[in-house]
Coordinates of C-alpha atoms and ligand atoms in Angstrom, one line a residue:
M90 CA 51.7 261.8 87.6
D91 CA 53.6 262.2 84.3
K92 CA 54.9 259.5 82.2
L93 CA 57.3 259.1 79.3
R94 CA 56.4 257.5 75.9
I95 CA 59.2 256.2 73.9
E96 CA 59.0 254.9 70.3
G97 CA 62.4 252.4 70.2
G98 CA 64.9 252.0 67.3
H99 CA 65.9 255.5 66.6
R100 CA 69.9 256.2 66.7
L101 CA 71.1 259.2 68.7
S102 CA 73.3 261.9 67.0
G103 CA 74.2 265.4 67.6
N104 CA 75.6 267.2 70.6
L105 CA 74.4 267.7 74.2
R106 CA 75.3 269.9 77.1
V107 CA 75.9 268.3 80.4
A108 CA 74.5 270.0 83.4
G109 CA 76.0 270.6 86.8
A110 CA 76.6 267.7 89.2
K111 CA 73.6 267.0 91.6
N112 CA 75.6 265.1 93.8
A113 CA 78.2 268.2 94.1
A114 CA 75.3 271.0 94.1
L115 CA 73.9 269.4 97.2
P116 CA 76.3 269.2 99.8
I117 CA 77.4 272.9 98.0
M118 CA 74.2 274.4 98.6
A119 CA 74.6 273.1 102.3
A120 CA 77.8 274.7 102.7
A121 CA 76.1 278.2 102.7
L122 CA 75.0 277.6 106.3
L123 CA 78.7 277.9 107.3
T124 CA 78.8 281.6 106.9
S125 CA 76.5 284.7 107.2
E126 CA 77.9 285.9 103.8
E127 CA 76.7 285.3 100.3
L128 CA 77.4 282.3 98.6
R129 CA 77.1 282.6 94.8
L130 CA 76.7 279.2 92.8
D131 CA 76.7 278.6 88.9
N132 CA 76.1 275.7 86.7
V133 CA 73.5 274.5 89.3
A134 CA 71.2 272.0 87.5
R135 CA 67.3 272.9 87.6
L136 CA 66.2 269.4 89.4
A137 CA 63.7 268.3 91.9
D138 CA 66.5 267.7 94.2
T139 CA 68.2 271.1 93.9
A140 CA 64.7 272.6 94.3
T141 CA 64.1 270.5 97.6
M142 CA 67.4 271.8 98.7
G143 CA 66.6 275.2 98.2
R144 CA 63.3 275.2 100.0
L145 CA 64.9 273.2 102.8
L146 CA 67.7 276.3 103.3
A147 CA 65.0 278.7 102.9
G148 CA 62.9 277.0 105.8
L149 CA 66.0 277.7 107.7
G150 CA 65.8 281.2 107.5
V151 CA 68.7 281.3 104.1
A152 CA 67.7 284.0 101.6
V153 CA 67.6 282.0 98.4
E154 CA 67.7 283.6 94.8
R155 CA 67.8 281.3 91.9
D156 CA 68.2 282.9 88.3
G157 CA 68.2 279.8 85.9
Q158 CA 71.4 277.7 86.8
S159 CA 72.8 280.1 89.0
Y160 CA 71.8 280.3 93.0
A161 CA 72.9 283.0 95.5
L162 CA 72.4 281.6 99.2
R163 CA 72.8 283.9 102.2
A164 CA 72.7 282.6 105.8
A165 CA 72.6 286.0 107.6
R166 CA 71.0 284.4 110.6
L167 CA 69.0 281.5 110.9
G168 CA 65.5 281.2 111.9
S169 CA 65.5 277.4 112.5
V170 CA 67.8 274.5 112.8
E171 CA 65.3 272.0 112.0
A172 CA 65.2 269.9 109.0
P173 CA 61.5 268.6 109.0
Y174 CA 60.9 265.2 108.3
D175 CA 58.4 266.0 105.0
L176 CA 61.1 267.4 103.4
V177 CA 63.8 264.8 104.1
K178 CA 62.0 262.0 103.6
T179 CA 62.0 262.9 99.8
M180 CA 65.6 263.6 99.6
R181 CA 68.0 261.6 101.8
A182 CA 70.5 264.7 100.9
A183 CA 68.7 266.7 103.7
I184 CA 71.0 265.2 106.1
L185 CA 74.0 267.5 104.6
V186 CA 72.8 270.3 106.7
L187 CA 73.3 268.3 110.2
G188 CA 77.1 269.2 109.8
P189 CA 77.1 272.8 108.9
L190 CA 74.2 273.5 111.4
L191 CA 76.2 272.0 114.0
A192 CA 79.2 273.8 113.4
R193 CA 77.2 277.2 112.7
E194 CA 74.6 277.1 115.3
G195 CA 75.9 274.6 118.0
S196 CA 72.6 272.7 117.6
A197 CA 70.3 270.7 114.8
R198 CA 67.2 269.1 114.6
V199 CA 67.2 266.8 111.4
S200 CA 64.9 264.0 110.5
L201 CA 66.3 260.6 110.2
P202 CA 66.0 259.8 106.5
G203 CA 64.5 256.3 107.2
G204 CA 64.9 253.6 104.6
C205 CA 64.9 254.2 100.8
A206 CA 64.2 252.1 97.8
I207 CA 67.8 250.9 97.0
G208 CA 68.8 250.0 100.6
A209 CA 68.4 250.9 104.4
R210 CA 71.2 253.6 104.0
P211 CA 71.5 254.3 107.5
V212 CA 73.5 257.6 108.9
D213 CA 75.7 256.0 111.5
Q214 CA 78.9 257.0 110.2
H215 CA 77.5 260.6 110.2
L216 CA 76.7 260.4 113.6
K217 CA 79.9 258.6 114.9
G218 CA 81.7 261.3 113.0
L219 CA 80.2 264.2 114.7
Q220 CA 80.4 262.7 117.9
A221 CA 84.0 262.3 117.6
L222 CA 84.1 266.3 116.8
G223 CA 82.4 266.8 120.4
A224 CA 78.7 266.7 119.2
E225 CA 76.1 265.3 121.6
L226 CA 73.5 263.3 119.8
T227 CA 70.0 261.7 120.6
I228 CA 67.1 260.4 118.5
E229 CA 63.9 261.9 119.5
Q230 CA 60.6 260.9 117.9
G231 CA 62.7 260.1 114.6
Y232 CA 64.5 263.0 114.7
I233 CA 68.3 263.5 115.1
V234 CA 68.7 266.1 118.0
A235 CA 72.2 267.7 118.0
R236 CA 74.3 270.4 119.8
R237 CA 77.5 270.8 120.8
S238 CA 78.8 269.9 124.2
G239 CA 79.3 272.9 126.6
A240 CA 79.2 276.2 125.0
G241 CA 82.6 275.7 122.9
R242 CA 82.9 274.9 119.4
L243 CA 83.3 271.5 117.9
R244 CA 86.7 270.1 118.5
G245 CA 88.7 268.6 115.7
A246 CA 89.4 264.9 115.9
R247 CA 90.7 261.9 114.2
I248 CA 87.8 260.1 112.2
V249 CA 88.3 256.6 110.5
T250 CA 84.8 255.9 108.8
D251 CA 83.9 252.1 108.8
M252 CA 83.1 252.2 105.2
V253 CA 83.6 254.8 102.4
T254 CA 80.7 257.3 102.8
V255 CA 80.3 260.2 100.2
T256 CA 77.6 262.4 102.2
G257 CA 79.3 261.0 105.3
T258 CA 82.6 262.3 104.2
E259 CA 80.9 265.8 103.3
N260 CA 79.0 266.1 106.3
L261 CA 82.2 265.8 108.4
M262 CA 84.3 267.6 106.5
M263 CA 81.8 270.7 106.7
A264 CA 81.6 270.4 110.3
A265 CA 85.4 270.3 110.8
T266 CA 85.7 273.8 109.0
L267 CA 84.6 275.7 112.0
A268 CA 85.9 273.4 114.8
D269 CA 89.1 274.2 117.1
G270 CA 92.0 272.5 115.9
E271 CA 92.8 269.9 113.1
T272 CA 90.4 266.9 112.0
I273 CA 91.7 264.1 109.8
I274 CA 89.0 261.9 108.2
E275 CA 90.9 258.5 107.3
N276 CA 89.0 256.2 104.7
A277 CA 87.3 259.3 103.0
A278 CA 85.3 259.1 100.1
R279 CA 87.2 260.1 96.8
E280 CA 84.5 260.7 94.8
P281 CA 85.0 264.2 92.6
E282 CA 82.0 265.6 94.2
V283 CA 83.8 265.6 97.6
A284 CA 86.4 267.6 96.0
D285 CA 84.3 270.1 94.3
L286 CA 83.1 270.9 97.9
A287 CA 86.5 271.2 99.1
A288 CA 87.2 273.7 96.6
C289 CA 84.2 275.7 97.4
L290 CA 85.0 275.4 101.1
N291 CA 88.7 276.6 100.3
A292 CA 87.2 279.7 98.2
M293 CA 85.1 280.5 101.3
G294 CA 88.3 280.6 103.7
A295 CA 88.3 277.1 104.6
R296 CA 91.5 274.9 105.1
V297 CA 90.9 271.5 103.5
R298 CA 93.8 269.6 102.2
G299 CA 93.5 265.8 100.5
A300 CA 90.0 266.1 99.5
G301 CA 89.8 263.7 96.2
T302 CA 92.1 261.2 98.3
D303 CA 91.1 258.6 101.2
R304 CA 92.8 261.2 103.6
I305 CA 91.5 264.6 104.2
V306 CA 92.9 266.8 106.5
I307 CA 90.9 270.0 108.1
E308 CA 92.5 272.8 109.9
G309 CA 89.6 274.7 111.7
V310 CA 89.3 278.6 111.1
E311 CA 87.5 281.2 113.0
R312 CA 84.8 281.8 110.3
L313 CA 84.0 281.3 106.7
H314 CA 83.4 284.1 104.1
G315 CA 81.1 284.5 101.1
A316 CA 82.3 283.0 97.8
T317 CA 81.5 282.1 94.2
H318 CA 81.5 278.6 92.8
R319 CA 80.8 276.6 89.6
I320 CA 79.6 273.5 90.2
M321 CA 81.2 270.4 88.4
P322 CA 79.7 268.6 85.7
D323 CA 77.5 265.7 86.2
R324 CA 79.3 262.7 85.6
I325 CA 76.5 260.3 86.1
E326 CA 74.6 262.2 83.7
T327 CA 77.5 262.1 81.3
A328 CA 77.5 258.5 81.8
T329 CA 73.6 258.0 81.2
F330 CA 73.9 259.8 77.9
L331 CA 76.6 258.0 76.5
V332 CA 75.4 254.5 77.7
A333 CA 71.9 255.6 76.2
A334 CA 73.8 256.4 72.8
A335 CA 75.9 253.1 73.0
A336 CA 72.6 251.2 73.3
A337 CA 70.8 252.8 70.5
G338 CA 73.9 253.4 68.2
G339 CA 74.7 256.7 66.7
D340 CA 77.0 259.6 67.5
I341 CA 77.1 262.1 69.9
T342 CA 79.3 264.3 71.5
L343 CA 78.9 265.7 75.2
E344 CA 80.1 269.2 76.1
G345 CA 80.6 270.9 79.2
T346 CA 81.6 267.7 80.9
A347 CA 84.8 266.6 82.5
P348 CA 86.1 263.1 81.0
D349 CA 88.5 262.6 83.8
T350 CA 86.1 261.8 86.2
L351 CA 84.6 258.7 84.6
D352 CA 87.2 256.8 83.4
A353 CA 86.0 253.3 84.9
V354 CA 82.7 254.0 82.9
L355 CA 84.5 255.1 79.5
D356 CA 86.6 251.9 79.9
K357 CA 83.5 249.7 80.0
L358 CA 82.0 251.9 77.0
R359 CA 85.0 250.9 74.9
E360 CA 85.1 247.1 75.9
A361 CA 81.4 247.3 74.8
G362 CA 82.7 248.1 71.4
A363 CA 82.1 251.9 71.6
R364 CA 84.6 254.4 69.8
I365 CA 85.2 257.2 72.3
E366 CA 87.3 260.3 71.7
T367 CA 88.0 262.7 74.6
A368 CA 89.0 266.5 75.0
A369 CA 89.2 269.0 77.8
D370 CA 85.5 269.1 78.3
T371 CA 84.2 267.1 75.7
I372 CA 83.4 263.3 75.1
R373 CA 82.4 261.9 71.7
L374 CA 81.0 258.6 71.5
R375 CA 80.4 256.4 68.1
M376 CA 78.6 253.2 68.0
D377 CA 77.7 251.4 64.8
Q378 CA 77.3 247.8 66.0
R379 CA 75.5 245.7 68.2
P380 CA 77.1 246.2 71.6
R381 CA 79.1 243.5 73.3
A382 CA 78.4 242.2 76.9
V383 CA 80.2 244.0 79.6
S384 CA 80.8 242.5 83.3
L385 CA 81.4 245.0 85.8
R386 CA 81.3 245.3 89.7
T387 CA 80.5 248.6 91.5
E388 CA 82.9 250.0 94.1
P389 CA 83.4 253.4 95.7
Y390 CA 85.2 255.9 93.0
P391 CA 87.6 255.8 91.3
A392 CA 86.2 252.2 90.7
F393 CA 82.8 252.0 88.5
P394 CA 80.2 254.0 90.1
T395 CA 77.0 252.4 91.4
D396 CA 74.9 255.6 89.9
A397 CA 75.8 254.0 86.6
Q398 CA 75.1 250.5 87.4
A399 CA 71.2 250.3 86.4
Q400 CA 72.2 252.3 82.8
F401 CA 74.9 249.3 82.1
L402 CA 72.5 247.1 83.0
A403 CA 69.9 247.8 80.5
L404 CA 72.8 248.0 77.6
N405 CA 73.4 244.5 78.3
C406 CA 70.1 243.4 78.0
I407 CA 70.4 243.6 74.0
A408 CA 74.2 243.0 74.1
D409 CA 76.0 240.3 72.3
G410 CA 77.1 237.6 74.9
V411 CA 76.4 237.2 78.7
A412 CA 77.3 239.6 81.7
R413 CA 77.8 239.4 85.2
I414 CA 76.7 242.7 87.4
T415 CA 77.4 242.9 90.9
E416 CA 76.4 245.5 93.1
N417 CA 78.4 246.1 96.1
I418 CA 77.5 249.5 97.5
F419 CA 73.7 249.1 97.9
E420 CA 71.7 246.2 99.0
N421 CA 68.6 246.2 97.1
R422 CA 69.8 248.1 94.0
F423 CA 68.3 245.8 91.2
M424 CA 64.5 247.2 91.2
H425 CA 65.1 248.0 87.3
V426 CA 65.6 244.3 86.7
L427 CA 62.1 243.4 87.5
E428 CA 61.1 246.2 85.1
L429 CA 63.2 245.2 82.2
Q430 CA 61.8 241.6 82.4
R431 CA 58.7 242.9 81.4
L432 CA 60.2 244.3 78.4
G433 CA 61.6 240.8 77.9
A434 CA 65.1 241.1 78.9
S435 CA 66.7 237.6 80.2
I436 CA 68.3 238.3 83.7
D437 CA 68.8 236.2 86.9
I438 CA 69.6 237.6 90.0
D439 CA 72.1 235.6 92.4
G440 CA 72.4 237.8 95.5
H441 CA 74.3 240.9 94.6
T442 CA 74.8 239.7 90.9
A443 CA 72.5 240.2 88.2
I444 CA 73.4 237.7 85.1
V445 CA 72.0 239.1 81.8
R446 CA 71.6 237.2 78.7
G447 CA 71.8 239.7 75.5
I448 CA 68.9 238.9 73.4
D449 CA 68.3 240.2 69.8
H450 CA 65.8 242.8 70.8
L451 CA 63.3 244.1 73.9
S452 CA 59.8 244.5 73.4
G453 CA 58.1 247.8 74.2
A454 CA 55.6 247.7 77.3
T455 CA 54.5 250.0 80.4
V456 CA 57.2 249.9 83.1
M457 CA 57.2 251.7 86.5
A458 CA 60.3 253.8 87.7
T459 CA 61.3 253.0 91.4
D460 CA 64.4 255.1 91.9
L461 CA 66.2 257.7 90.2
R462 CA 68.8 255.5 88.4
A463 CA 66.6 252.8 87.4
S464 CA 64.0 255.4 85.8
A465 CA 67.3 256.1 83.7
S466 CA 67.7 252.6 83.0
L467 CA 63.9 251.9 81.8
V468 CA 64.3 255.0 79.6
I469 CA 67.6 253.6 77.8
A470 CA 65.6 250.4 77.3
G471 CA 62.5 252.0 75.7
L472 CA 65.2 253.8 73.1
V473 CA 66.1 250.2 72.0
A474 CA 62.9 248.2 72.7
R475 CA 60.6 247.7 69.4
G476 CA 57.5 249.4 69.8
Q477 CA 56.2 251.7 72.4
T478 CA 57.6 251.6 76.0
T479 CA 55.8 253.9 78.5
V480 CA 57.8 254.9 81.8
E481 CA 55.6 255.9 84.7
R482 CA 56.4 257.8 87.6
T483 CA 58.9 259.9 85.9
Y484 CA 59.2 261.8 89.2
H485 CA 62.0 259.7 90.0
L486 CA 64.0 260.8 87.0
D487 CA 63.1 264.4 87.3
R488 CA 64.9 264.5 90.5
G489 CA 68.4 263.7 89.1
Y490 CA 68.0 264.9 85.3
E491 CA 67.1 268.1 83.6
E492 CA 64.7 267.6 81.1
M493 CA 65.4 264.3 80.0
E494 CA 63.0 263.7 77.2
R495 CA 63.6 267.3 75.6
R496 CA 67.2 266.6 75.3
L497 CA 67.3 263.1 74.4
A498 CA 64.7 264.3 71.7
S499 CA 67.2 266.7 70.5
L500 CA 69.5 263.7 69.6
G501 CA 66.6 262.2 67.5
A502 CA 65.0 259.9 70.4
R503 CA 61.1 259.8 69.8
I504 CA 60.4 260.6 73.3
E505 CA 57.5 262.9 74.7
R506 CA 56.4 263.4 78.2
V507 CA 52.5 262.5 78.7
R508 CA 51.0 264.9 81.5
Ligands
LIG1500 C1 76.0 259.1 97.6 O1 74.7 258.8 98.8 C2 75.2 259.6 96.3 N1 74.2 260.7 96.9 C3 74.3 258.6 95.9 O2 73.7 259.1 94.6 C4 75.5 257.2 95.7 O3 74.7 256.3 95.0 C5 76.2 256.9 96.7 O4 76.7 258.0 97.4 C6 77.3 256.0 96.6 O5 78.3 256.8 95.5 C7 74.7 262.3 97.0 O6 75.9 262.2 97.2 C8 73.6 263.1 97.4 P1 76.9 256.5 100.7 P2 75.3 258.3 100.2 O7 77.0 257.1 102.3 O8 76.2 259.3 100.5 C9 76.4 252.7 103.7 C10 72.0 259.1 93.2 O9 71.4 258.5 92.4 N2 76.6 253.5 104.9 O10 78.3 256.5 100.0 O11 73.9 258.5 100.9 C11 75.3 252.8 102.9 O12 74.2 252.0 103.3 C12 72.6 258.9 94.6 O13 72.5 260.4 93.0 C13 76.1 253.0 106.1 O14 76.1 252.0 106.2 O15 75.9 257.1 99.9 C14 75.8 252.5 101.4 O16 75.4 251.0 101.3 C15 71.7 257.4 94.8 N3 76.0 254.3 107.2 C16 77.4 252.3 101.4 O17 77.5 252.9 103.2 C17 76.4 255.6 106.9 O18 76.3 256.3 107.8 C18 77.8 254.1 100.6 O19 76.7 255.0 101.1 C19 76.6 255.6 105.4 C20 76.7 254.9 104.3

C-alpha cells in the first residue's frame, strides 16, 4: 500500500488548477443510464471513485470511454441491472444507479452499501422516496431488489425527506425525470452538486426546477436524449488546498474554481486570519501569521460543509486559541482526531464536539488514514508538523483527490509518495 512521506515546515506558494467535483461527477455519470444516447462529460477528475463508477456502469452494459478528464457514456441497451456488492462496498455512491435503473429499465438489484467508517449512513430515505414514486422494494440477501409496480412507469409524487440527504435528493430527482406526472421533493439538499446534476438532466431534456433550493419540482418526460456537460469545480478540494495554505502559511491562487460555492469556508478562513481575494473562477489566499483558532458547526449547504471539517480541525491544532468543532451530519466523523493526537495535538471529544487547544507545533510521526477527508486532514497536519510525517493507507486519499502529492509539491511542499 502506498504511503505519503511529508517533511513539515515549508510554506505553500504558487498557482494550482482545481479539478472537477467528485460529488457532482458521480451522480452525473449515473444519469447516463437515463438515455440510450451518448452523454459526454468534461472536467471529470481522475479519481478512484470516478473510475469505480465507470466500472460499475460498464458492468451494467454502458459503453464507457475515457480520454483524460472527458468521458463518453452510452447506455444504448443495458445487459444487467445489478450493482454488485464488491463494487458497492468500495463506494457507497454506487447507490446512485438505483433511481436511474428503476426509471429506465423498471427494475434494479443494488447491494445495500452497509456501514462505513464515518457512520451508519443508511439509505432509508432513498427507498422511501422511490416507493412514493411507485416502486416495489424488498431486501434480499443484502440487496435492494426494486421493480416498478405493474408494467407502467414510475408515477410522480410529493416527497418530504426526513432529513436533508444529498444522494437521496439526487437519486429521487433522477428517477422522477421519467415518471408520469409531476414530482415535488421537499426538504431537498441544496448542495451545488445537486444543481449541477439538474443542469445536466435539463440539458438531456428533463424538466427540473428549483434545484439548489429545498424544493425541487420535476415534470416527468417521455424520454431523455444525449448531451454534453462540464462538471462543476470541486469545492471540497478547493477548501482542502486553502486550509493547507492557511495552516502552512504562504500565498496560493486556485484557478478553475467556483468561489460562490464555499462562502461558509471562506468566512471561517478569514476568521482564522487569512487574507482572501476572489474573482470569477479564482481564489487567492495569503497567510503570513499563526492562524487564530476558529470554532464551527457542520450543517447542510450553504452552512459549513462536513467534508471540510477534518481539514479545519487540523488547522486548529496549531492555531492560537481554543476551538470547538461540532459535527452535526455524521455520527462518527472524528477518526482523524486519534491520529492527530499521535502528532501531539491537544484535542478532547465530547459527544459530537471536538475541543481543540492550539499548540505551538505538532511533531511528525507515522499516522493512518481512515477515510477520505480524514486523510486530507493528516496531510495538512504533516505539512506543518516538525520533522517527517508518514501517512499510511493513502488509497483513502486517492478516492477523492487527483495526485494530491504532486500538486502540493508544485506549491512547494516537501511530499512524496512511497510505493
Ligand atoms: C454525500 O453523501 C456526499 N457524497 C458526502 O461526501 C457528504 O459528506 C454528504 O453528502 C453530506 O454532505 C456524495 O455526494 C457522493 P447524506 P450522502 O445522504 O449523500 C443520513 C466525501 O467525502 N441519512 O446527505 O451519503 C446520513 O446517515 C463524501 O466526498 C439517513 O439517515 O450523505 C447522514 O447522517 C463523504 N438516511 C445524513 O443523513 C438516508 O437515507 C446526511 O447524509 C440518507 C442519509
